[in-house]
Coordinates of C-alpha atoms in Angstrom, one line a residue:
M16 CA 0.0 0.0 0.0
I17 CA 2.8 2.4 0.9
S18 CA 6.2 2.5 -0.8
G19 CA 9.4 4.1 0.4
Y20 CA 13.2 4.3 0.2
L21 CA 15.2 1.9 2.4
R22 CA 18.0 3.5 4.5
P23 CA 21.1 1.9 5.9
D24 CA 19.7 1.9 9.4
G25 CA 16.7 -0.1 8.3
R26 CA 14.3 2.8 8.4
M27 CA 12.4 3.9 5.3
G28 CA 11.6 7.3 3.9
I29 CA 8.7 8.5 1.8
R30 CA 10.8 11.3 0.2
N31 CA 14.4 11.1 -1.1
H32 CA 16.0 14.5 -0.1
V33 CA 19.6 15.6 0.0
L34 CA 19.8 17.8 3.0
V35 CA 21.9 21.0 3.0
L36 CA 22.1 21.8 6.7
S37 CA 23.4 25.0 8.3
S38 CA 25.4 24.5 11.6
V39 CA 25.2 28.2 12.4
G40 CA 23.1 31.3 11.4
C41 CA 26.2 32.8 9.7
A42 CA 26.0 30.1 7.0
N43 CA 22.3 30.4 6.2
A44 CA 22.6 32.5 3.1
V45 CA 25.2 30.0 1.7
V46 CA 22.9 27.1 2.5
R47 CA 20.0 28.8 0.8
R48 CA 22.0 29.5 -2.4
I49 CA 23.3 25.9 -2.6
A50 CA 19.8 24.4 -2.2
Q51 CA 18.4 26.8 -4.8
Q52 CA 20.9 25.7 -7.4
V53 CA 20.6 22.0 -6.9
E54 CA 17.4 20.2 -7.8
G55 CA 16.7 17.5 -5.3
A56 CA 18.4 19.3 -2.4
V57 CA 16.6 21.0 0.5
G58 CA 18.1 23.6 2.7
V59 CA 17.5 23.8 6.4
E60 CA 18.7 27.0 8.0
N61 CA 19.7 27.3 11.7
T62 CA 19.2 30.6 13.4
K63 CA 21.8 30.0 16.2
G64 CA 24.7 27.5 16.6
C65 CA 27.1 29.8 18.3
G66 CA 27.3 31.6 21.7
Q67 CA 25.0 29.1 23.3
V68 CA 25.5 27.2 26.5
G69 CA 23.7 24.6 28.7
K70 CA 20.5 22.8 27.7
G71 CA 19.8 25.2 24.8
I72 CA 22.9 24.1 22.8
E73 CA 22.4 20.4 23.8
T74 CA 18.9 20.6 22.4
M75 CA 20.1 22.3 19.2
R76 CA 22.9 19.8 18.6
R77 CA 20.7 16.8 19.2
S78 CA 18.1 18.2 16.8
L79 CA 20.6 19.0 14.1
A80 CA 22.2 15.5 14.3
N81 CA 18.8 13.8 14.3
L82 CA 17.6 15.8 11.3
T83 CA 20.2 14.1 9.2
Q84 CA 18.8 10.7 10.3
N85 CA 15.2 11.5 9.3
P86 CA 14.3 8.6 6.9
N87 CA 13.3 11.1 4.2
V88 CA 17.0 12.2 4.0
F89 CA 19.3 10.3 1.7
G90 CA 22.5 12.2 2.7
T91 CA 23.6 15.5 4.1
L92 CA 26.0 18.4 3.4
I93 CA 26.7 20.4 6.6
V94 CA 27.7 24.0 6.0
G95 CA 29.3 26.1 8.7
L96 CA 31.3 29.3 9.1
G97 CA 34.3 27.7 10.7
C98 CA 34.6 29.4 14.1
E99 CA 31.3 28.7 15.7
S100 CA 30.8 26.7 19.0
T101 CA 28.9 24.0 17.1
K102 CA 31.8 22.9 14.9
P103 CA 30.5 21.5 11.6
L104 CA 33.3 18.9 11.2
E105 CA 32.6 17.6 14.6
L106 CA 28.9 17.5 13.9
A107 CA 29.6 15.5 10.7
E108 CA 31.7 13.1 12.7
R109 CA 28.9 12.6 15.1
V110 CA 26.4 12.0 12.3
S111 CA 28.7 9.5 10.6
R112 CA 28.8 7.5 13.8
M113 CA 24.9 7.4 13.9
S114 CA 24.6 5.6 10.5
S115 CA 26.3 5.0 7.2
K116 CA 24.3 7.6 5.3
P117 CA 26.5 9.9 3.3
V118 CA 27.6 13.1 5.1
C119 CA 30.0 15.8 4.1
A120 CA 30.9 19.1 5.8
I121 CA 32.5 22.4 4.6
T122 CA 33.2 25.8 6.2
I123 CA 32.9 29.2 4.6
Q124 CA 36.3 30.2 6.0
D125 CA 38.1 27.2 4.7
C126 CA 36.5 27.7 1.2
G127 CA 37.8 31.3 1.2
G128 CA 34.5 33.0 1.5
S129 CA 30.8 32.7 0.6
L130 CA 31.2 32.4 -3.1
G131 CA 33.8 29.6 -2.8
A132 CA 31.6 27.8 -0.3
V133 CA 28.6 28.0 -2.6
E134 CA 30.6 26.6 -5.5
E135 CA 32.0 23.8 -3.4
G136 CA 28.7 23.1 -1.8
V137 CA 26.9 22.9 -5.2
R138 CA 29.5 20.4 -6.4
I139 CA 29.1 18.2 -3.3
A140 CA 25.3 18.5 -3.3
C141 CA 25.1 17.5 -7.0
E142 CA 27.2 14.4 -6.3
L143 CA 24.8 13.4 -3.4
V144 CA 21.8 14.0 -5.6
D145 CA 23.3 11.7 -8.3
Q146 CA 23.7 9.0 -5.7
A147 CA 20.2 9.5 -4.3
A148 CA 18.8 9.1 -7.8
L149 CA 19.9 5.5 -7.7
A150 CA 17.5 4.8 -4.8
R151 CA 14.2 3.1 -5.8
R152 CA 10.9 2.9 -4.0
I153 CA 10.0 -0.5 -2.6
P154 CA 7.0 -1.7 -0.6
M155 CA 7.0 -0.2 2.9
P156 CA 5.4 -1.9 5.9
L157 CA 3.2 0.3 8.0
D158 CA 5.4 -0.4 11.0
K159 CA 8.1 1.7 9.3
L160 CA 5.8 4.8 9.4
V161 CA 6.3 7.6 11.9
L162 CA 3.3 10.0 11.7
G163 CA 3.5 13.4 13.3
T164 CA 0.4 15.2 14.5
N165 CA -0.1 18.9 15.3
C166 CA -2.7 21.6 15.7
G167 CA -2.4 25.2 14.5
G168 CA -5.0 28.0 14.3
S169 CA -7.5 25.8 16.0
D170 CA -11.2 26.6 16.3
A171 CA -14.3 24.9 17.7
T172 CA -14.4 22.6 14.6
S173 CA -10.9 21.2 15.3
G174 CA -12.0 19.3 18.4
L175 CA -15.4 18.4 17.0
S176 CA -14.3 17.0 13.6
A177 CA -10.7 17.4 12.4
N178 CA -8.8 16.1 15.4
P179 CA -11.1 13.0 16.0
T180 CA -10.7 12.2 12.3
I181 CA -6.9 12.4 12.6
G182 CA -7.2 10.3 15.8
L183 CA -8.8 7.4 13.9
V184 CA -6.0 7.6 11.3
S185 CA -3.5 7.5 14.2
D186 CA -5.1 4.4 15.5
W187 CA -4.8 2.8 12.0
V188 CA -1.1 3.6 11.9
I189 CA -0.5 2.2 15.4
D190 CA -2.6 -0.9 14.7
G191 CA -0.3 -1.6 11.8
G192 CA 2.8 -1.4 14.1
G193 CA 3.7 2.2 13.3
T194 CA 4.3 5.2 15.5
V195 CA 2.4 8.4 16.1
L196 CA 4.0 11.6 17.6
M197 CA 2.0 14.3 19.4
G198 CA 3.5 17.3 21.0
E199 CA 2.6 20.9 22.1
T200 CA 3.0 20.5 25.8
T201 CA 1.3 23.8 26.6
E202 CA -1.8 22.4 25.0
L203 CA -1.9 19.3 27.2
I204 CA -2.6 21.4 30.3
G205 CA -6.0 20.4 31.7
A206 CA -5.9 17.0 29.9
E207 CA -2.7 15.6 31.3
H208 CA -4.5 13.4 33.7
I209 CA -6.4 11.7 30.9
L210 CA -3.2 11.0 29.0
A211 CA -1.6 9.7 32.2
R212 CA -4.5 7.2 32.7
R213 CA -3.6 6.0 29.1
A214 CA 0.0 5.5 29.9
A215 CA 1.5 2.0 29.2
T216 CA 3.4 2.0 32.5
K217 CA 3.5 4.0 35.8
E218 CA 6.8 5.4 34.7
V219 CA 5.3 6.8 31.5
A220 CA 2.4 8.3 33.5
D221 CA 4.9 9.9 35.9
D222 CA 6.7 11.4 32.9
I223 CA 3.5 12.9 31.5
L224 CA 2.5 14.5 34.8
R225 CA 6.0 15.7 35.6
M226 CA 6.4 17.2 32.1
V227 CA 3.2 19.2 32.3
G228 CA 3.5 19.9 36.0
R229 CA 7.0 21.5 35.7
L230 CA 5.8 23.6 32.8
E231 CA 3.0 25.0 34.9
E232 CA 5.4 25.5 37.8
D233 CA 7.7 27.5 35.6
F234 CA 4.8 29.7 34.4
L235 CA 3.7 30.3 38.0
S236 CA 7.2 31.0 39.3
N237 CA 7.8 33.6 36.6
D238 CA 4.3 35.2 37.1
I239 CA 3.3 34.2 33.5
D240 CA -0.4 33.6 32.8
V241 CA -0.3 31.2 29.9
R242 CA -4.0 31.8 29.3
G243 CA -3.0 35.3 28.2
A244 CA -1.7 33.7 25.0
N245 CA -3.4 30.4 24.9
P246 CA -6.1 30.1 23.6
S247 CA -4.9 32.7 21.1
P248 CA -7.2 35.6 19.9
G249 CA -7.9 33.6 16.8
N250 CA -8.7 30.5 18.8
M251 CA -11.3 32.5 20.8
R252 CA -12.8 34.1 17.7
G253 CA -13.2 30.5 16.4
G254 CA -15.2 29.5 19.5
L255 CA -12.6 28.1 21.9
S256 CA -13.2 29.4 25.4
T257 CA -10.5 27.9 27.6
L258 CA -7.1 26.2 27.4
E259 CA -8.7 23.1 28.9
E260 CA -11.3 23.0 26.1
K261 CA -8.5 23.4 23.5
S262 CA -6.5 20.6 25.2
L263 CA -9.4 18.2 25.3
G264 CA -10.0 18.6 21.6
G265 CA -6.3 18.5 20.8
I266 CA -5.4 15.2 22.5
S267 CA -8.0 13.4 20.3
K268 CA -5.4 13.6 17.4
G269 CA -3.6 10.8 19.3
G270 CA -6.4 8.3 18.9
S271 CA -7.1 5.7 21.6
H272 CA -3.9 3.7 22.1
P273 CA -1.8 3.8 25.3
V274 CA 1.0 6.3 25.6
S275 CA 4.1 4.2 25.1
Q276 CA 6.8 6.8 25.8
V277 CA 7.6 10.5 26.4
V278 CA 10.7 11.9 24.6
R279 CA 12.6 15.2 24.6
Y280 CA 12.3 17.8 21.9
G281 CA 13.9 16.5 18.7
E282 CA 14.6 13.0 20.2
V283 CA 14.0 9.8 18.2
P284 CA 11.6 7.5 20.1
S285 CA 12.9 4.1 21.1
K286 CA 9.4 2.6 21.3
R287 CA 6.6 2.3 18.8
G288 CA 3.0 3.3 19.3
F289 CA 1.7 6.6 20.7
V290 CA 4.5 8.8 21.8
L291 CA 4.5 12.3 23.3
M292 CA 7.2 14.7 22.4
D293 CA 7.9 17.7 24.6
T294 CA 7.5 20.5 22.1
P295 CA 6.2 24.1 22.5
G296 CA 2.9 25.3 21.2
Y297 CA 4.6 27.2 18.5
D298 CA 3.7 25.5 15.3
I299 CA 6.9 25.8 13.3
E300 CA 9.1 24.8 16.2
S301 CA 6.8 21.9 17.1
V302 CA 6.7 20.5 13.6
S303 CA 10.5 20.9 13.3
G304 CA 11.1 19.0 16.5
M305 CA 9.0 16.1 15.2
S306 CA 10.9 16.0 11.9
A307 CA 14.1 15.7 14.0
G308 CA 12.4 12.9 15.9
G309 CA 12.0 10.9 12.7
A310 CA 8.5 11.7 11.4
Q311 CA 8.2 11.1 7.7
V312 CA 4.8 12.8 7.3
M313 CA 2.6 15.2 9.3
L314 CA -1.2 15.5 9.8
F315 CA -1.8 19.1 10.8
S316 CA -5.2 20.2 12.0
T317 CA -6.2 23.8 11.5
G318 CA -9.6 25.4 11.9
R319 CA -8.7 29.0 11.1
G320 CA -6.2 28.0 8.4
T321 CA -2.4 28.1 8.2
P322 CA 0.1 27.8 5.3
I323 CA 3.2 26.4 7.0
G324 CA 5.2 23.4 5.6
N325 CA 8.4 21.7 6.4
P326 CA 11.6 21.1 4.3
L327 CA 11.9 17.4 5.2
M328 CA 8.4 16.0 5.4
P329 CA 5.1 16.6 3.7
V330 CA 2.6 18.4 6.0
I331 CA -1.1 17.5 5.2
K332 CA -3.5 20.3 6.3
V333 CA -6.8 19.1 7.7
T334 CA -9.7 21.5 8.6
G335 CA -13.1 20.9 10.1
N336 CA -14.2 24.3 9.0
A337 CA -16.0 24.3 5.6
R338 CA -15.6 28.1 5.3
T339 CA -11.8 27.8 5.9
Y340 CA -11.5 25.1 3.3
R341 CA -13.4 27.2 0.7
R342 CA -11.3 30.3 1.5
M343 CA -7.9 28.6 1.7
R344 CA -8.0 25.8 -0.8
D345 CA -4.4 26.8 -1.9
N346 CA -3.3 25.7 1.6
I347 CA -5.7 23.1 2.9
D348 CA -5.4 19.5 1.7
F349 CA -8.5 17.9 3.4
D350 CA -12.0 19.0 4.2
A351 CA -13.1 17.3 7.4
S352 CA -16.3 19.3 7.8
G353 CA -18.5 16.5 6.6
V354 CA -19.0 15.1 10.1
I355 CA -20.3 18.5 11.3
A356 CA -22.6 18.8 8.3
V357 CA -23.8 15.2 8.9
R358 CA -22.9 14.1 5.4
V359 CA -20.5 11.3 6.6
T360 CA -19.6 9.5 9.7
V361 CA -16.2 10.2 11.4
G362 CA -15.2 6.7 10.4
E363 CA -16.0 7.3 6.7
Q364 CA -14.1 10.6 6.9
A365 CA -11.1 9.0 8.5
A366 CA -11.0 6.4 5.7
S367 CA -10.8 9.2 3.1
L368 CA -8.1 10.9 5.1
R369 CA -6.2 7.6 5.3
G370 CA -6.4 7.3 1.5
L371 CA -4.9 10.8 1.1
L372 CA -2.1 9.9 3.6
V373 CA -1.3 6.8 1.6
D374 CA -1.2 8.9 -1.7
V375 CA 1.1 11.5 -0.1
C376 CA 3.4 8.7 1.3
N377 CA 3.6 7.4 -2.2
G378 CA 4.7 10.7 -3.7
E379 CA 1.7 12.9 -4.2
P380 CA 2.7 16.5 -3.1
T381 CA 0.8 18.3 -0.4
K382 CA -0.3 21.9 -0.9
A383 CA 2.6 23.1 1.1
E384 CA 5.1 21.1 -0.9
A385 CA 3.6 22.3 -4.2
L386 CA 4.0 25.9 -3.0
G387 CA 7.5 25.3 -1.8
F388 CA 6.8 26.2 1.8
D389 CA 9.7 24.9 4.0
D390 CA 9.3 26.6 7.4
F391 CA 11.8 25.5 10.0
A392 CA 13.0 26.6 13.4
I393 CA 14.5 24.7 16.3
Y394 CA 13.0 25.6 19.7
H395 CA 15.9 26.9 21.9
G396 CA 14.0 27.2 25.2
Q397 CA 13.7 23.5 25.9
E398 CA 14.9 23.8 29.5
Y399 CA 12.0 26.2 30.1
W400 CA 9.4 23.8 29.0
C401 CA 10.7 20.8 30.9
S402 CA 14.0 20.5 32.7
C403 CA 13.3 16.8 33.8
E404 CA 15.2 13.8 32.5
F405 CA 12.7 11.3 31.4
A406 CA 12.7 7.9 33.0
S407 CA 11.6 6.0 29.9

């Protein structure tokens, strides 16, 4: 049913990208120019990479390294400046120890400047693309699929239709042995006890309660009222009244299976099934963290409508708002308003969404892919969201 590209570590990708990765913000313009000149290459720009200390730089380095291991990536060219604290050659050595995927690294300073780095980078990226072209799609078992889920621009229809529909697709993936990621820790507040009751073990339940509890404690200790920003003004105009109401609708994206594990931002799960990742409620940062965690594809629920994409994985936009679908057909892939209009059952709607997911996995571009939207940002405040070390 699904086909993909087999990688050296046994995982499988549904896209076959050559990644041009910036190790520091100073290299972003060079990365952009290399990716623009090489068909088959995608550029990922990193806003930081230097002058960081503590958990922030740990999170960033983990995320950068794990991005190269996303199954949708064939090989990687790392581009750095040459004097940053996240040394590109050391990052490449770390990546080479993680798998036998091709990885190369250059620095702008060693290349004699930006123009020389672009020229050398284009040469290397073209070689990687030629190698990637030899890869062929083969049948892909569902247990190789890692599905990301996210909300953005939610309204009342999200919890009534779009998220429950995604939840049934999530159950289908997990029933087939696959993995589903759900994040946005802020938007678990008020529903964490429900997820803890679904935990596979007491240790996982403790992780869930600790993660959300420490987030709330951090807010309180800094005199921050999270409800001043969540629900957002757009959420409230769309009919969501409280953060708890938003959370109750949001967690339905994860379906009905037990929570098997809780992982840090940008961390690759070691267990299959339903996995929580500690991401912020910021859409681009949350989706980026899941791409570092190995998700090959994303189901993204949006009631109000949002255009964002991701450079490494297709992002399928699902709305339960018929008006949003009519107004933003350039951006929205799936109309999940049929349940609200009583035209279809949620099961029938989920079957249709499942069909679209299969088509996208087999190469059909999403609206964001067709438009070339490649939004990306690593969240650098991980220690703020959860400073705990997970037991699982």
